[in-house]
Structure formats: structure tokens, C-alpha cells
CSV table of C-alpha atoms in Angstrom, one decimal:
chain,number,residue,atom,x,y,z
N,1,MET,CA,14.6,-26.8,44.8
N,2,PHE,CA,18.0,-27.8,46.3
N,3,GLU,CA,20.7,-28.0,43.6
N,4,GLU,CA,23.6,-25.9,45.9
N,5,ASP,CA,23.6,-25.1,49.3
N,6,GLY,CA,23.5,-21.6,48.8
N,7,THR,CA,20.4,-21.6,46.1
N,8,ALA,CA,18.9,-24.2,48.3
N,9,ARG,CA,18.4,-21.9,51.3
N,10,THR,CA,17.6,-18.9,49.3
N,11,LYS,CA,15.0,-21.1,47.9
N,12,LEU,CA,13.9,-22.0,51.2
N,13,LEU,CA,13.5,-19.3,52.8
N,14,MET,CA,11.3,-17.7,49.7
N,15,HIS,CA,9.0,-21.0,50.0
N,16,LEU,CA,9.0,-19.9,53.5
N,17,GLY,CA,7.3,-16.8,52.9
N,18,PHE,CA,10.5,-14.7,52.9
N,19,CYS,CA,13.1,-12.7,50.7
N,20,LEU,CA,16.7,-11.6,51.2
N,21,PRO,CA,17.0,-8.3,51.3
N,22,ALA,CA,17.6,-5.9,47.8
N,23,GLU,CA,21.0,-4.8,46.8
N,24,GLU,CA,20.5,-1.2,46.5
N,25,LYS,CA,24.0,0.2,46.2
N,26,ASP,CA,24.4,-1.2,42.8
N,27,THR,CA,21.1,0.0,41.2
N,28,VAL,CA,22.0,3.5,42.8
N,29,GLN,CA,25.1,3.8,41.1
N,30,ASP,CA,23.8,2.7,37.9
N,31,ASP,CA,21.0,5.0,38.2
N,32,LEU,CA,24.0,8.1,38.7
N,33,SER,CA,26.1,6.5,36.2
N,34,TRP,CA,23.0,6.8,33.7
N,35,SER,CA,22.5,10.2,35.1
N,36,VAL,CA,25.7,11.5,34.4
N,37,ASN,CA,26.4,9.9,31.0
N,38,GLU,CA,22.7,11.8,30.1
N,39,THR,CA,23.7,15.3,31.0
N,40,THR,CA,27.3,14.9,29.3
N,41,HIS,CA,25.7,13.6,25.9
N,42,GLU,CA,23.0,16.5,26.1
N,43,ASP,CA,25.9,19.2,26.4
N,44,LYS,CA,27.6,17.8,24.0
N,45,VAL,CA,24.5,17.8,21.4
N,46,GLU,CA,24.3,21.3,22.4
N,47,GLU,CA,27.6,22.3,21.8
N,48,LYS,CA,27.4,20.4,18.0
N,49,MET,CA,24.1,22.4,17.3
N,50,GLY,CA,25.7,25.6,18.0
N,51,TYR,CA,23.7,26.4,21.1
N,52,GLY,CA,26.2,27.3,23.5
N,53,GLY,CA,27.0,30.7,22.1
N,54,GLU,CA,23.5,31.6,21.5
N,55,LYS,CA,22.7,31.2,25.4
N,56,GLU,CA,25.7,32.6,26.8
N,57,ALA,CA,25.1,35.7,24.2
N,58,THR,CA,20.9,35.5,25.9
N,59,LEU,CA,22.5,35.0,29.6
N,60,PHE,CA,24.7,38.1,29.3
N,61,ALA,CA,22.9,40.4,27.2
N,62,ALA,CA,21.2,42.7,29.8
N,63,ASP,CA,24.8,43.3,31.2
N,64,ASN,CA,24.7,46.9,30.0
N,65,GLY,CA,26.0,50.0,32.4
N,66,GLU,CA,23.5,52.5,30.4
N,67,ASP,CA,20.3,50.3,30.5
N,68,LEU,CA,20.9,50.0,34.3
N,69,PHE,CA,20.6,53.4,35.1
N,70,ASN,CA,17.8,54.1,32.7
N,71,ASN,CA,15.8,51.5,33.9
N,72,LEU,CA,16.5,52.3,37.9
N,73,PRO,CA,13.2,53.7,39.4
N,74,SER,CA,12.5,57.4,39.8
N,75,PRO,CA,12.1,58.7,43.5
N,76,LYS,CA,8.3,59.3,44.3
N,77,ALA,CA,7.7,63.1,45.3
N,78,ASP,CA,5.8,62.5,47.9
N,79,THR,CA,8.0,60.1,49.8
N,80,PRO,CA,8.1,61.4,53.1
N,81,VAL,CA,11.5,61.8,54.4
N,82,SER,CA,12.0,62.0,58.5
N,83,THR,CA,13.5,65.3,59.7
N,84,SER,CA,14.1,64.2,63.1
N,85,GLU,CA,17.5,62.1,63.4
N,86,ASN,CA,17.5,61.6,66.8
N,87,SER,CA,14.0,60.2,67.0
N,88,PHE,CA,15.1,57.4,64.4
N,89,ALA,CA,18.0,56.5,66.3
N,90,VAL,CA,16.1,56.0,69.7
N,91,GLU,CA,13.4,54.1,67.7
N,92,SER,CA,15.9,51.7,66.2
N,93,THR,CA,18.7,51.4,68.7
N,94,VAL,CA,15.8,50.6,71.9
N,95,PRO,CA,14.3,47.1,71.2
N,96,SER,CA,10.9,46.0,72.6
N,97,ALA,CA,11.2,43.7,75.4
N,98,ASP,CA,9.3,41.2,73.8
N,99,LEU,CA,11.5,40.7,71.3
N,100,ILE,CA,14.8,40.3,73.4
N,101,PRO,CA,15.2,36.3,73.2
N,102,GLN,CA,15.7,34.4,76.6
N,103,GLU,CA,18.9,32.9,77.0
N,104,SER,CA,18.8,29.3,77.8
N,105,ASP,CA,21.4,27.1,79.2
N,106,GLY,CA,20.4,24.2,77.0
N,107,LEU,CA,20.0,21.7,80.2
N,108,GLU,CA,16.3,19.8,80.4
N,109,GLU,CA,14.9,19.5,84.3
N,110,SER,CA,14.1,15.9,84.5
N,111,ALA,CA,11.4,14.5,86.9
N,112,ASP,CA,13.8,12.9,89.3
N,113,ALA,CA,16.0,15.5,90.8
N,114,SER,CA,17.5,12.6,92.9
N,115,PHE,CA,17.9,10.6,90.3
N,116,ASP,CA,19.8,12.9,87.9
N,117,ASP,CA,21.8,14.2,91.1
N,118,ALA,CA,23.2,10.2,91.8
N,119,VAL,CA,23.8,9.6,87.7
N,120,GLN,CA,25.9,12.9,87.7
N,121,ARG,CA,27.8,12.4,90.7
N,122,ALA,CA,28.7,8.7,89.4
N,123,LEU,CA,29.8,10.2,86.1
N,124,VAL,CA,32.1,12.9,87.5
N,125,VAL,CA,34.3,10.1,89.2
N,126,GLY,CA,34.1,7.8,86.3
N,127,ASP,CA,32.1,5.1,88.1
N,128,TYR,CA,30.2,4.1,85.0
N,129,LYS,CA,29.3,1.1,86.4
N,130,GLY,CA,27.2,2.7,89.0
N,131,ALA,CA,25.3,5.2,86.8
N,132,ILE,CA,24.5,2.6,84.5
N,133,GLU,CA,23.0,0.5,88.2
N,134,GLN,CA,21.3,3.7,88.6
N,135,CYS,CA,19.7,3.7,84.9
N,136,ILE,CA,18.8,0.1,84.8
N,137,ALA,CA,17.1,0.7,88.4
N,138,ALA,CA,15.4,3.7,86.7
N,139,ASN,CA,14.4,1.5,83.8
N,140,LYS,CA,16.3,3.9,81.7
N,141,ILE,CA,18.1,1.0,79.1
N,142,SER,CA,18.7,3.5,76.5
N,143,ASP,CA,20.9,5.7,78.6
N,144,ALA,CA,22.3,2.9,80.3
N,145,LEU,CA,23.8,1.2,77.2
N,146,VAL,CA,25.0,5.1,76.1
N,147,ILE,CA,26.9,5.2,79.1
N,148,ALA,CA,28.2,1.7,78.6
N,149,HIS,CA,29.5,2.5,75.6
N,150,VAL,CA,31.6,5.6,76.7
N,151,GLY,CA,32.9,2.8,79.8
N,152,GLY,CA,34.5,0.3,77.4
N,153,SER,CA,33.7,-2.9,75.6
N,154,SER,CA,33.5,-5.3,78.0
N,155,LEU,CA,30.8,-3.0,80.0
N,156,TRP,CA,29.2,-2.4,76.6
N,157,GLU,CA,28.7,-6.5,76.6
N,158,SER,CA,27.5,-6.8,79.9
N,159,THR,CA,24.7,-4.2,79.8
N,160,ARG,CA,23.7,-5.2,76.6
N,161,ASP,CA,23.9,-9.3,77.7
N,162,GLN,CA,21.9,-7.8,80.8
N,163,TYR,CA,19.2,-5.7,78.9
N,164,LEU,CA,18.9,-8.8,76.4
N,165,LYS,CA,18.3,-10.8,79.6
N,166,MET,CA,15.6,-8.6,80.6
N,167,SER,CA,13.8,-7.9,77.5
N,168,ARG,CA,10.7,-10.1,76.8
N,169,LEU,CA,10.2,-9.0,73.3
N,170,PRO,CA,10.5,-11.8,70.6
N,171,TYR,CA,12.7,-10.4,68.0
N,172,LEU,CA,15.4,-9.4,71.0
N,173,LYS,CA,15.0,-12.7,71.8
N,174,VAL,CA,16.7,-13.3,68.2
N,175,VAL,CA,19.0,-10.8,68.5
N,176,SER,CA,20.4,-12.4,71.9
N,177,ALA,CA,20.7,-16.0,70.1
N,178,MET,CA,22.4,-14.2,67.3
N,179,VAL,CA,24.7,-12.3,70.2
N,180,ASN,CA,25.9,-15.2,72.0
N,181,ASN,CA,25.8,-18.0,68.9
N,182,ASP,CA,23.2,-20.2,70.9
N,183,LEU,CA,20.4,-21.5,68.1
N,184,THR,CA,19.3,-24.5,70.0
N,185,ASN,CA,18.4,-22.8,72.9
N,186,LEU,CA,16.2,-20.2,70.0
N,187,VAL,CA,14.7,-23.5,68.5
N,188,ASN,CA,13.9,-25.0,72.2
N,189,SER,CA,12.2,-22.0,73.7
N,190,ARG,CA,10.3,-20.8,70.2
N,191,PRO,CA,6.9,-21.4,70.1
N,192,LEU,CA,5.9,-24.0,67.4
N,193,ASN,CA,3.2,-21.6,66.2
N,194,PHE,CA,6.3,-19.6,64.5
N,195,TRP,CA,8.0,-22.7,62.9
N,196,LYS,CA,8.3,-20.9,59.6
N,197,GLU,CA,10.5,-18.4,61.2
N,198,THR,CA,12.5,-20.5,63.1
N,199,LEU,CA,13.2,-22.7,60.2
N,200,ALA,CA,14.2,-19.6,58.2
N,201,LEU,CA,16.4,-18.4,60.9
N,202,LEU,CA,18.0,-21.5,61.0
N,203,CYS,CA,18.6,-21.5,57.2
N,204,THR,CA,19.8,-17.9,57.2
N,205,PHE,CA,22.8,-18.2,60.5
N,206,ALA,CA,23.0,-22.3,61.0
N,207,GLN,CA,26.3,-23.6,59.4
N,208,GLY,CA,27.5,-26.7,58.9
N,209,GLU,CA,26.9,-30.0,60.8
N,210,GLU,CA,24.7,-27.2,63.2
N,211,TRP,CA,22.3,-27.0,60.2
N,212,ALA,CA,21.1,-30.7,60.5
N,213,VAL,CA,21.4,-31.0,63.9
N,214,LEU,CA,19.1,-27.8,64.5
N,215,CYS,CA,16.6,-28.9,61.5
N,216,ASP,CA,16.3,-32.3,63.6
N,217,ILE,CA,15.6,-30.8,66.8
N,218,LEU,CA,12.7,-28.8,65.1
N,219,ALA,CA,11.5,-31.2,63.2
N,220,THR,CA,11.2,-33.5,66.5
N,221,LYS,CA,9.3,-30.9,67.9
N,222,LEU,CA,6.9,-30.6,65.4
N,223,MET,CA,6.2,-34.1,64.9
N,224,VAL,CA,5.7,-35.0,68.9
N,225,ALA,CA,3.0,-31.3,68.6
N,226,GLY,CA,1.4,-33.2,65.3
N,227,LYS,CA,2.4,-31.0,63.3
N,228,THR,CA,3.2,-34.0,60.4
N,229,LEU,CA,3.8,-32.2,57.1
N,230,ALA,CA,5.7,-29.2,58.8
N,231,ALA,CA,7.9,-31.9,60.1
N,232,THR,CA,8.5,-34.0,57.3
N,233,LEU,CA,9.7,-30.6,55.5
N,234,CYS,CA,12.4,-29.8,58.4
N,235,TYR,CA,13.7,-33.8,58.2
N,236,ILE,CA,14.2,-33.3,54.3
N,237,CYS,CA,15.9,-30.2,55.0
N,238,ALA,CA,18.2,-31.7,57.7
N,239,GLU,CA,19.1,-34.6,55.1
N,240,ILE,CA,19.1,-32.2,52.2
N,241,LEU,CA,20.8,-28.9,52.7
N,242,ILE,CA,23.9,-30.1,54.7
N,243,LYS,CA,27.3,-28.2,53.5
N,244,PRO,CA,29.9,-30.9,52.0
């Protein structure tokens, strides 16, 4: 299981019930190349068999001027002809009121007009931070992040970090650890019931000596909680999967 560091980590992830993302790009490219080659091959076969000329003749066989006029349908004798040009013109140029499309200014009215006004006033003068504070206070986090992106990298990072601290979602705690490069806090804060996911995260993101230290921390927590088998696996991983 533990031949090389890269292979060992991949096998450990599989042992824990996880798989690496599939490389779809090469597969799609191979399928596209095969399709192009197959089409080219079929065209060459048709040329050798002499199908090309027959196919072209078939396509343009109907391009005959006399046949076109001979096949035109003759006008029916009982077709009524309007004699009132003025009546026709009025009917065609005066559309019904129900058919006239209603113009829209493209703006969506908000339920809280005061909030919209406050944010717009801040944006008009370039007060991105003030607009973001208004959005966060109204729990419009997505709006705050979009505005922060316009305000520059520093404002974007501070808004993102504020949002990650506010969020209680488990997967965003993982994102926060990735962003801040704080795997130690992640190991200390994650519930032991998810020790496999925690070990998999370390397997994916921990580097060098950090891997051994974090595995040892996780193993110690598991041992204290009475999860001996899980702790043993983490201790083994801490000793073996160390990059030279």
C-alpha cells in the first residue's frame, strides 16, 4: 500500500472510501480525434467507390428551370380577391391594443426600498465598503461578495474571510482551512465521527512534516476517545507517508 508517497496517498484515499477526480479532458480529446478520423475515413471510402459523383448528381438533378415553372400550382378560380385596398391598409397598419408589447425599464423592484436606496447611494460615490456592510447586515451575502470583487482584492479577501467566519456550514469550514492554510485548527475542531474525512483532507492537502504532525494530533484525539483502530491507522500513516 505504501510504495511511494504519491501512490500511497492515492491508495489511502481509496481505502478511506474516496476517489480522485477523473481526468475527463484527455478522454474527450481522444473521442473527438476518433470522430474526425472516422469521418475522414468514410469520405475517402466514398471517393474510392465512386459515390461522390452520383451523390452530387442526385442533389442537383432537380435544378431545372423548366421543371420549376411546370410544377408551380395554378391559381384557384374561386380564390377571393380583395377590392378594397383602403380597408386592407387600415386593418394591417392599426394593430390591436392587446398585441402592443409593453415596454419595461428592466429594473426589479425590491421589497425593501430603503435598503436599495442605501446601497445605491454608497455605490454612486464609490463607497464599496459601506455598500458591503449594508448587504451583510441585510444577509445578502452574495451581493456583498459581488460588490467586494469590484472593490479590489483586499476588500474581496476581507469580505470573504468575514463570510467564512459567519458561516456554520461544515464544508465552508473546510474551505476556510484551505484559504487560511490552517489545517491544525481543522483537525482540532472537526468532530471525531468524521475522522475519515479529516484524514482524507490531510492526505490531500498536508505537506511535508505537517502531514506527520497533523496525523499524530488526529491519532491522539482518536485514542483518547477510545477509537483504537482508527487511531492506529493514523499513527501508521504519520510514520510512513512522510515525504523525504
